[in-house]
Coordinates of C-alpha atoms and ligand atoms in Angstrom, one line a residue:
M1 CA 25.2 45.9 -24.2
E2 CA 24.6 45.4 -20.4
L3 CA 22.3 42.4 -19.7
K4 CA 21.1 42.0 -16.2
E5 CA 21.2 38.5 -14.8
F6 CA 17.9 36.7 -15.4
Q7 CA 16.3 35.1 -12.4
S8 CA 13.2 32.9 -12.7
D9 CA 10.9 31.7 -10.0
T10 CA 9.6 28.9 -12.1
I11 CA 10.9 25.6 -11.0
I12 CA 11.1 23.5 -14.2
E13 CA 11.4 19.8 -14.6
P14 CA 15.2 19.2 -14.3
F15 CA 15.3 16.7 -17.1
R16 CA 14.1 16.3 -20.7
I17 CA 12.1 13.4 -22.0
R18 CA 13.7 10.9 -24.4
S19 CA 11.4 7.9 -24.2
V20 CA 7.6 8.3 -24.1
E21 CA 4.7 6.1 -23.2
P22 CA 1.2 6.9 -24.6
I23 CA -1.7 7.2 -22.1
R24 CA -5.2 6.1 -23.0
F25 CA -8.3 8.4 -23.0
T26 CA -11.6 6.9 -22.0
E27 CA -15.2 8.2 -21.7
M28 CA -17.1 8.5 -18.4
A29 CA -19.7 5.8 -19.4
E30 CA -16.9 3.4 -20.1
R31 CA -15.2 4.2 -16.7
K32 CA -18.5 3.5 -14.9
E33 CA -18.6 0.1 -16.4
L34 CA -14.9 -0.6 -15.7
L35 CA -15.1 0.5 -12.1
A36 CA -18.1 -1.7 -11.4
R37 CA -16.4 -4.6 -13.0
A38 CA -13.4 -4.0 -10.7
G39 CA -15.6 -4.3 -7.6
Y40 CA -15.3 -0.5 -7.1
N41 CA -11.7 -1.1 -6.1
P42 CA -9.2 1.0 -8.1
F43 CA -6.5 -1.6 -7.3
L44 CA -8.4 -4.0 -9.5
L45 CA -8.5 -1.7 -12.5
R46 CA -6.3 -2.4 -15.5
A47 CA -3.6 0.3 -15.6
D48 CA -4.4 0.8 -19.3
D49 CA -7.9 2.1 -18.3
V50 CA -6.3 4.8 -16.1
L51 CA -5.4 8.2 -17.6
I52 CA -3.3 9.7 -14.8
D53 CA -2.1 7.0 -12.3
L54 CA -1.4 8.3 -8.8
L55 CA -2.1 5.0 -7.1
T56 CA 1.4 5.0 -5.7
D57 CA 4.9 6.5 -6.2
S58 CA 6.3 3.0 -5.5
G59 CA 8.3 1.5 -8.4
T60 CA 6.4 3.7 -10.9
G61 CA 9.1 6.3 -11.5
A62 CA 11.1 6.9 -14.7
M63 CA 14.7 5.8 -14.6
S64 CA 17.5 7.9 -15.9
S65 CA 19.8 7.1 -18.8
Q66 CA 22.6 6.6 -16.2
Q67 CA 20.5 3.9 -14.5
W68 CA 19.7 2.2 -17.8
S69 CA 23.3 2.1 -18.9
G70 CA 24.3 0.7 -15.5
M71 CA 21.7 -2.0 -15.9
I72 CA 23.2 -3.1 -19.3
S73 CA 26.6 -3.6 -17.7
S74 CA 25.4 -5.4 -14.6
D75 CA 26.9 -8.5 -13.2
E76 CA 24.4 -11.4 -12.9
S77 CA 26.7 -13.8 -10.9
Y78 CA 24.9 -15.8 -8.3
A79 CA 27.4 -15.1 -5.6
G80 CA 29.6 -12.1 -5.1
S81 CA 28.4 -10.1 -8.1
S82 CA 30.1 -6.8 -8.6
S83 CA 26.6 -5.1 -8.8
F84 CA 26.1 -6.2 -5.2
Y85 CA 29.4 -4.6 -4.2
R86 CA 28.4 -1.4 -6.0
L87 CA 25.1 -1.3 -4.2
E88 CA 26.8 -2.1 -0.9
S89 CA 29.3 0.7 -1.3
A90 CA 26.5 3.2 -2.2
V91 CA 24.4 2.1 0.8
H92 CA 27.4 2.3 3.1
D93 CA 28.4 5.7 1.7
I94 CA 25.0 7.2 2.4
T95 CA 23.8 5.3 5.5
G96 CA 27.1 4.3 7.1
F97 CA 25.6 0.9 8.0
E98 CA 28.0 -2.1 8.0
H99 CA 25.8 -4.8 6.6
L100 CA 23.6 -4.8 3.5
I101 CA 20.9 -7.4 3.1
P102 CA 19.3 -6.9 -0.3
T103 CA 15.6 -7.8 -0.7
H104 CA 13.1 -7.8 -3.5
Q105 CA 11.3 -4.8 -2.0
G106 CA 10.7 -3.0 1.3
R107 CA 8.2 -5.4 2.9
A108 CA 10.7 -8.3 2.4
A109 CA 13.2 -6.3 4.5
E110 CA 10.4 -5.9 7.1
N111 CA 9.6 -9.6 7.0
V112 CA 13.3 -10.5 7.5
L113 CA 13.7 -8.0 10.3
F114 CA 10.5 -8.5 12.3
T115 CA 10.4 -12.3 11.9
T116 CA 13.9 -12.3 13.4
I117 CA 13.5 -9.8 16.2
A118 CA 9.8 -9.6 17.2
S119 CA 7.6 -12.1 18.9
E120 CA 4.2 -12.6 20.7
G121 CA 3.6 -9.9 23.2
D122 CA 6.2 -7.4 21.9
V123 CA 5.3 -3.8 21.2
I124 CA 7.0 -1.9 18.3
P125 CA 6.7 1.9 18.6
S126 CA 6.9 4.1 15.5
N127 CA 5.7 7.5 14.5
T128 CA 3.2 5.8 12.2
H129 CA 3.7 2.3 10.8
F130 CA 3.1 1.9 7.1
D131 CA 0.4 -0.7 6.2
T132 CA 2.9 -3.4 5.2
T133 CA 5.1 -2.6 8.3
R134 CA 2.1 -3.0 10.6
A135 CA 1.1 -6.2 8.8
H136 CA 4.6 -7.7 9.3
V137 CA 4.7 -6.6 13.0
E138 CA 1.3 -8.2 13.6
H139 CA 2.2 -11.3 11.6
A140 CA 5.1 -11.8 14.0
G141 CA 2.5 -11.6 16.9
A142 CA 3.6 -8.2 18.1
E143 CA 1.7 -4.9 18.5
A144 CA 2.5 -2.0 16.1
R145 CA 2.0 1.2 18.1
D146 CA 1.7 4.6 16.4
L147 CA 3.1 7.5 18.5
V148 CA 3.0 10.5 16.2
I149 CA 2.7 13.9 17.7
E150 CA -0.9 15.3 18.1
E151 CA -0.2 17.9 15.4
G152 CA 0.4 15.0 13.0
K153 CA -3.2 14.0 13.3
K154 CA -4.6 17.5 12.6
P155 CA -4.9 17.9 8.8
R156 CA -4.8 21.7 9.1
S157 CA -1.9 22.1 11.6
Q158 CA 1.0 24.0 10.0
H159 CA 3.7 22.3 12.1
P160 CA 6.8 21.9 9.9
F161 CA 7.5 18.4 11.1
K162 CA 4.2 16.7 11.5
G163 CA 5.9 13.3 11.2
N164 CA 7.7 13.7 14.5
M165 CA 7.3 11.0 17.2
D166 CA 5.8 12.1 20.5
L167 CA 8.7 11.6 22.9
E168 CA 6.5 11.6 26.1
K169 CA 4.3 8.9 24.6
L170 CA 7.4 6.9 23.6
K171 CA 8.8 7.1 27.2
A172 CA 5.4 6.1 28.6
T173 CA 5.2 3.1 26.3
I174 CA 8.6 2.0 27.4
R175 CA 7.5 2.3 31.0
E176 CA 4.3 0.5 30.4
V177 CA 5.5 -2.5 28.4
G178 CA 9.1 -2.8 29.6
V179 CA 12.3 -2.6 27.7
E180 CA 12.4 -6.4 27.3
N181 CA 9.2 -6.3 25.2
I182 CA 10.4 -3.7 22.8
P183 CA 12.8 -5.3 20.3
V184 CA 13.2 -2.1 18.2
I185 CA 11.9 1.5 17.9
M186 CA 11.1 2.5 14.3
I187 CA 10.7 5.9 12.8
T188 CA 9.2 6.4 9.3
V189 CA 10.7 9.1 7.1
T190 CA 8.8 10.8 5.7
N191 CA 5.6 9.6 7.4
N192 CA 3.8 8.0 4.5
S193 CA 0.5 7.0 6.3
G194 CA 0.5 10.3 8.2
G195 CA 0.4 12.5 5.1
G196 CA 4.0 12.2 3.8
Q197 CA 5.0 14.6 6.6
P198 CA 8.7 14.9 7.5
V199 CA 10.5 14.1 10.7
S200 CA 13.0 16.7 12.0
M201 CA 16.7 15.9 12.7
E202 CA 16.0 17.1 16.3
N203 CA 13.3 14.4 16.7
I204 CA 15.4 11.7 15.1
R205 CA 18.2 12.6 17.5
A206 CA 15.9 12.6 20.5
V207 CA 14.3 9.3 19.7
S208 CA 17.7 7.7 19.2
E209 CA 18.8 9.0 22.6
I210 CA 15.8 7.5 24.4
A211 CA 16.4 4.3 22.5
R212 CA 20.1 4.2 23.5
D213 CA 19.4 5.1 27.1
H214 CA 17.2 2.0 27.3
G215 CA 19.4 -0.3 25.2
I216 CA 16.7 -0.6 22.5
P217 CA 17.9 -0.7 18.9
F218 CA 16.6 2.2 16.8
F219 CA 15.8 1.7 13.1
I220 CA 14.6 4.0 10.3
D221 CA 12.0 3.1 7.8
A222 CA 14.0 5.0 5.2
C223 CA 11.8 4.7 2.1
R224 CA 11.7 8.5 1.5
F225 CA 15.0 9.4 3.2
A226 CA 16.0 11.9 0.5
E227 CA 12.7 13.8 0.6
N228 CA 13.0 13.9 4.4
A229 CA 16.5 15.3 4.0
W230 CA 15.2 18.0 1.7
F231 CA 12.5 19.1 4.3
I232 CA 15.2 19.3 7.0
K233 CA 17.3 21.4 4.7
S234 CA 14.4 23.8 3.9
R235 CA 12.6 23.9 7.2
E236 CA 15.0 23.1 10.1
E237 CA 17.3 25.7 11.5
G238 CA 21.0 25.1 10.8
F239 CA 20.6 22.9 7.8
A240 CA 20.0 25.4 4.9
D241 CA 23.6 25.2 3.8
K242 CA 24.1 21.5 4.1
S243 CA 23.7 19.2 1.2
P244 CA 20.9 16.6 1.1
I245 CA 23.5 13.7 1.2
D246 CA 25.2 15.1 4.3
I247 CA 21.8 15.5 6.0
A248 CA 20.9 12.0 5.1
R249 CA 24.2 10.7 6.5
Q250 CA 23.5 12.5 9.8
M251 CA 19.9 11.0 10.0
F252 CA 21.3 7.5 9.5
N253 CA 24.1 8.1 11.9
Y254 CA 21.6 8.2 14.8
A255 CA 20.2 4.8 13.9
E256 CA 21.5 1.2 14.1
G257 CA 19.8 0.2 10.9
C258 CA 17.1 0.8 8.3
T259 CA 14.5 -0.9 6.1
M260 CA 14.3 0.5 2.6
S261 CA 12.0 0.2 -0.4
A262 CA 14.2 1.1 -3.4
K263 CA 10.9 1.6 -5.3
K264 CA 10.7 5.0 -3.5
D265 CA 13.9 7.1 -3.0
G266 CA 15.9 4.3 -4.6
M267 CA 14.4 5.6 -7.9
A268 CA 14.1 2.0 -9.2
N269 CA 11.1 -0.1 -10.3
I270 CA 11.8 -2.9 -7.8
G271 CA 14.2 -3.6 -4.9
G272 CA 14.9 -2.9 -1.3
F273 CA 17.2 -3.7 1.5
L274 CA 17.8 -4.1 5.2
A275 CA 21.0 -2.4 6.4
L276 CA 22.3 -2.6 9.9
N277 CA 25.3 -2.4 12.1
S278 CA 25.0 -5.4 14.4
D279 CA 27.1 -8.4 13.3
E280 CA 24.9 -10.8 15.3
L281 CA 21.6 -9.6 14.0
A282 CA 22.9 -9.4 10.5
S283 CA 23.9 -13.0 10.5
E284 CA 20.5 -14.1 12.0
C285 CA 18.7 -12.0 9.3
R286 CA 20.8 -13.6 6.5
N287 CA 19.7 -17.0 7.6
L288 CA 16.1 -16.0 6.9
E289 CA 17.0 -14.1 3.8
I290 CA 18.5 -17.2 2.2
L291 CA 15.3 -19.0 3.0
T292 CA 12.9 -16.4 1.6
E293 CA 14.7 -14.1 -0.7
G294 CA 17.9 -15.6 -2.1
F295 CA 21.6 -15.7 -1.6
P296 CA 22.9 -12.7 0.5
T297 CA 24.6 -11.0 -2.5
Y298 CA 21.4 -10.7 -4.5
G299 CA 18.5 -11.4 -2.1
G300 CA 15.6 -11.1 -4.5
M301 CA 17.1 -8.6 -6.9
A302 CA 18.7 -9.2 -10.3
G303 CA 22.2 -7.7 -10.7
Y304 CA 20.7 -5.0 -12.9
D305 CA 18.2 -4.0 -10.2
M306 CA 21.1 -3.5 -7.8
E307 CA 22.8 -1.3 -10.4
A308 CA 19.7 0.8 -10.8
V309 CA 19.3 1.3 -7.1
A310 CA 23.0 2.0 -6.6
T311 CA 22.7 4.9 -9.0
G312 CA 19.2 5.9 -8.0
L313 CA 20.0 6.5 -4.4
Y314 CA 22.4 9.3 -5.4
E315 CA 20.0 10.7 -8.0
A316 CA 17.3 10.9 -5.3
L317 CA 19.6 13.2 -3.3
D318 CA 20.2 15.6 -6.2
E319 CA 19.2 19.1 -5.1
D320 CA 17.6 20.1 -8.5
Y321 CA 15.6 17.0 -8.5
L322 CA 14.4 17.4 -4.9
R323 CA 13.5 21.0 -5.4
Y324 CA 11.4 20.1 -8.4
R325 CA 9.9 17.0 -6.7
V326 CA 8.7 18.9 -3.6
R327 CA 7.6 21.9 -5.7
S328 CA 5.4 19.8 -8.0
I329 CA 3.5 18.4 -5.0
A330 CA 3.1 21.9 -3.5
Y331 CA 1.9 23.2 -6.9
L332 CA -1.1 20.9 -6.9
G333 CA -1.7 21.6 -3.2
D334 CA -1.8 25.4 -3.8
K335 CA -4.3 25.0 -6.6
L336 CA -6.6 22.8 -4.5
M337 CA -6.4 25.1 -1.4
E338 CA -7.3 28.1 -3.6
A339 CA -10.5 26.2 -4.7
G340 CA -11.3 25.4 -1.1
V341 CA -10.6 21.6 -1.3
P342 CA -9.5 20.4 2.2
I343 CA -6.1 18.8 2.1
V344 CA -3.4 17.9 4.6
Q345 CA -1.2 20.9 5.1
P346 CA 1.6 21.7 4.5
T347 CA 1.9 19.4 1.5
G348 CA 4.3 16.5 2.0
G349 CA 7.1 15.1 -0.1
H350 CA 5.5 12.6 -2.4
A351 CA 1.8 13.1 -2.4
V352 CA -1.2 15.4 -1.9
Y353 CA -3.6 14.0 0.7
I354 CA -7.2 15.1 0.4
D355 CA -9.1 15.2 3.6
A356 CA -12.4 13.3 2.8
K357 CA -13.6 13.3 6.4
E358 CA -13.7 17.1 6.4
M359 CA -15.2 17.3 2.8
L360 CA -17.8 14.6 3.2
P361 CA -19.4 14.9 6.6
H362 CA -22.5 13.2 5.3
I363 CA -20.6 9.9 4.9
D364 CA -19.7 8.0 8.1
S365 CA -16.1 6.8 8.5
L366 CA -17.2 3.2 8.3
E367 CA -18.9 3.9 5.0
Y368 CA -15.5 5.0 3.7
P369 CA -15.7 8.7 2.6
A370 CA -12.1 8.7 1.2
W371 CA -12.9 5.6 -0.9
S372 CA -15.9 7.3 -2.3
F373 CA -14.0 10.5 -3.3
N374 CA -11.2 8.5 -4.9
N375 CA -13.7 6.6 -7.0
A376 CA -15.3 9.9 -8.0
L377 CA -11.9 11.0 -9.4
Y378 CA -11.7 8.0 -11.6
L379 CA -15.3 8.3 -12.8
L380 CA -14.9 12.0 -13.6
G381 CA -11.4 12.1 -15.0
G382 CA -9.7 8.7 -15.2
V383 CA -7.5 9.6 -12.3
R384 CA -6.5 6.9 -9.8
G385 CA -5.4 7.6 -6.3
V386 CA -5.6 5.5 -3.1
E387 CA -7.7 5.6 0.0
I388 CA -5.7 5.9 3.2
G389 CA -8.5 5.5 5.7
S390 CA -10.8 3.0 7.3
V391 CA -10.7 0.5 4.4
M392 CA -6.9 0.4 4.8
F393 CA -6.7 0.6 8.6
G394 CA -10.2 0.0 10.0
K395 CA -10.0 -3.8 10.4
Q396 CA -8.6 -4.7 13.9
P397 CA -6.6 -7.9 14.5
D398 CA -9.6 -9.2 16.5
G399 CA -11.8 -8.8 13.4
S400 CA -13.7 -5.7 14.7
E401 CA -13.9 -2.4 12.8
K402 CA -12.6 0.9 14.1
P403 CA -12.5 4.2 12.2
A404 CA -9.0 5.2 11.1
A405 CA -7.6 8.5 12.6
M406 CA -7.9 10.2 9.2
E407 CA -9.9 9.6 6.0
L408 CA -7.5 10.6 3.2
V409 CA -7.2 10.2 -0.5
R410 CA -3.6 10.0 -1.4
L411 CA -2.5 11.2 -4.8
A412 CA 1.1 10.0 -5.0
F413 CA 3.4 11.2 -7.7
P414 CA 5.5 8.8 -9.6
R415 CA 9.0 10.2 -9.8
R416 CA 10.0 12.1 -13.0
V417 CA 6.8 10.9 -14.8
Y418 CA 4.2 13.6 -15.2
T419 CA 4.6 17.2 -16.3
Q420 CA 3.0 20.4 -15.2
S421 CA 0.0 20.2 -17.7
H422 CA -0.8 16.8 -16.3
V423 CA -1.0 18.4 -12.9
D424 CA -3.2 21.2 -14.2
Y425 CA -5.6 18.7 -15.6
L426 CA -5.6 16.8 -12.3
A427 CA -6.5 19.9 -10.4
E428 CA -9.5 20.4 -12.7
V429 CA -10.7 16.9 -12.0
I430 CA -10.3 17.1 -8.3
I431 CA -12.1 20.5 -8.1
A432 CA -14.9 19.2 -10.3
A433 CA -15.4 16.2 -7.9
Y434 CA -15.2 18.6 -4.9
Q435 CA -18.0 20.8 -6.4
Q436 CA -20.3 17.7 -6.7
R437 CA -19.4 16.3 -3.3
D438 CA -23.0 16.3 -2.1
Q439 CA -23.8 13.7 -4.7
L440 CA -21.3 11.2 -3.3
T441 CA -22.4 8.2 -1.3
G442 CA -20.6 5.7 1.0
Y443 CA -19.5 2.2 0.3
E444 CA -19.7 -1.2 1.9
I445 CA -17.3 -4.1 1.6
V446 CA -18.9 -7.1 0.2
E447 CA -15.9 -9.4 0.0
G448 CA -12.4 -9.0 1.5
P449 CA -9.4 -10.9 2.9
E450 CA -8.2 -10.8 6.5
V451 CA -5.1 -8.8 6.1
L452 CA -4.2 -5.8 3.7
R453 CA -7.8 -6.0 2.6
H454 CA -7.7 -2.8 0.6
F455 CA -5.6 -4.5 -2.1
S456 CA -8.3 -7.0 -3.1
A457 CA -11.6 -6.2 -1.4
R458 CA -14.8 -5.8 -3.5
L459 CA -17.1 -3.0 -2.6
Q460 CA -20.6 -1.8 -3.5
P461 CA -21.9 1.8 -3.4
L462 CA -24.6 2.5 -0.8
G463 CA -27.9 4.1 -1.6
Ligands
PLP501 C1 6.3 1.4 0.4 C2 6.6 1.4 1.8 C3 7.0 0.3 2.5 C4 7.0 -1.1 1.8 O1 7.8 -1.2 0.7 P1 7.5 -2.1 -0.6 O2 8.6 -1.9 -1.5 O3 6.2 -1.6 -1.1 O4 7.3 -3.5 -0.1 C5 7.3 0.4 3.8 N1 7.3 1.5 4.5 C6 6.9 2.7 3.9 C7 6.9 4.0 4.6 C8 6.6 2.7 2.5 O5 6.2 3.8 1.9

């Protein structure tokens, strides 16, 4: 018998399921009622009333048996816990940074960093600041300036690294505001608010060079560092044969520090950290950490959280996992493009972004087209995504309203949670909503807080 080697093009889930959680089916009439009661804000729905929950990939992933077993044997000592040292060694191994400041999640790391280094009148350039990052920069009295390349704002552009920073705009910003008013240059990998698009190694290197030439520290918002490493491996010349961990090490090597939400590529349900090289800055940051997070060897995390993250950081860099992860996003993207649904292309690392501005020209940006489409997905199929548009970004620090650059519905995939048939169903719901797009109307905000209003605003459909 001569069997030829079997090669499959199907990328299967690189895990099997050992613990399951039922999801609840509802009727459309019930969902209408539930959405109205939630002030037409999906953030205010009960998760139990959602069938497929793509609100965020943050902290919603399934942990591995390795992570759970590590959690059982964690060390809950207040000071000097061995779980802290395990996390410190993982972070040091992957990022190379000298100091680890654990925090309860990513925004706490941002709070510690920006409260320590930013002040009134400062400008903090980034490719695109994430909403919590922007909020912390502004809370410190500084300006959060987005300098992503022009291709990054064009949903149909096929540029392989649409998260790249525009180097000319960065130099112009430094000239305009002066080195003394730029405490740090940030780059977000992958660029969450810009469609989950990756940043190339070449761009990271170039930004770090500009930063070094001007004596400005360069930090990475590293929430999706592993997904970014995968895109570099698959799209950038010279990296195809490198492992994701080596690519990640090189990315971090260009920077002096990073902020991290372990709820993303830390593969954990909670946690985060600030990691950095400067002894002086680290000790200043630790003073604030003790005040707001906790003692520096746990800072907002339980010992078992630190164990989960220490293991999760390596699992996020596993090649089989990353191949499956990026493929499952592209699989939905391909189905939607086939049906004519406008999405941000190419598909990013953690989410599909539907272009509501393109799809719903009859709804003005300040009547929130992406909000409207997202609510339609819930009504039709019990699916929950999130608006990344003018509700999230439209409110200016002076209280005025300005349309966001893009009106997107983000469908973010929890890690290792949904299977291919869930995604097939999802595609059906989205396509059904798309086919009825002429029926959709805009929304107005009837009640909302000053900052991060999308989390708790109440809205009302127009017309
Ligand atoms: C999620 C996220 C943050 C904030 O992290 P949290 O853990 O949600 O506080 C910051 N930056 C980016 C790019 C993110 O995706």
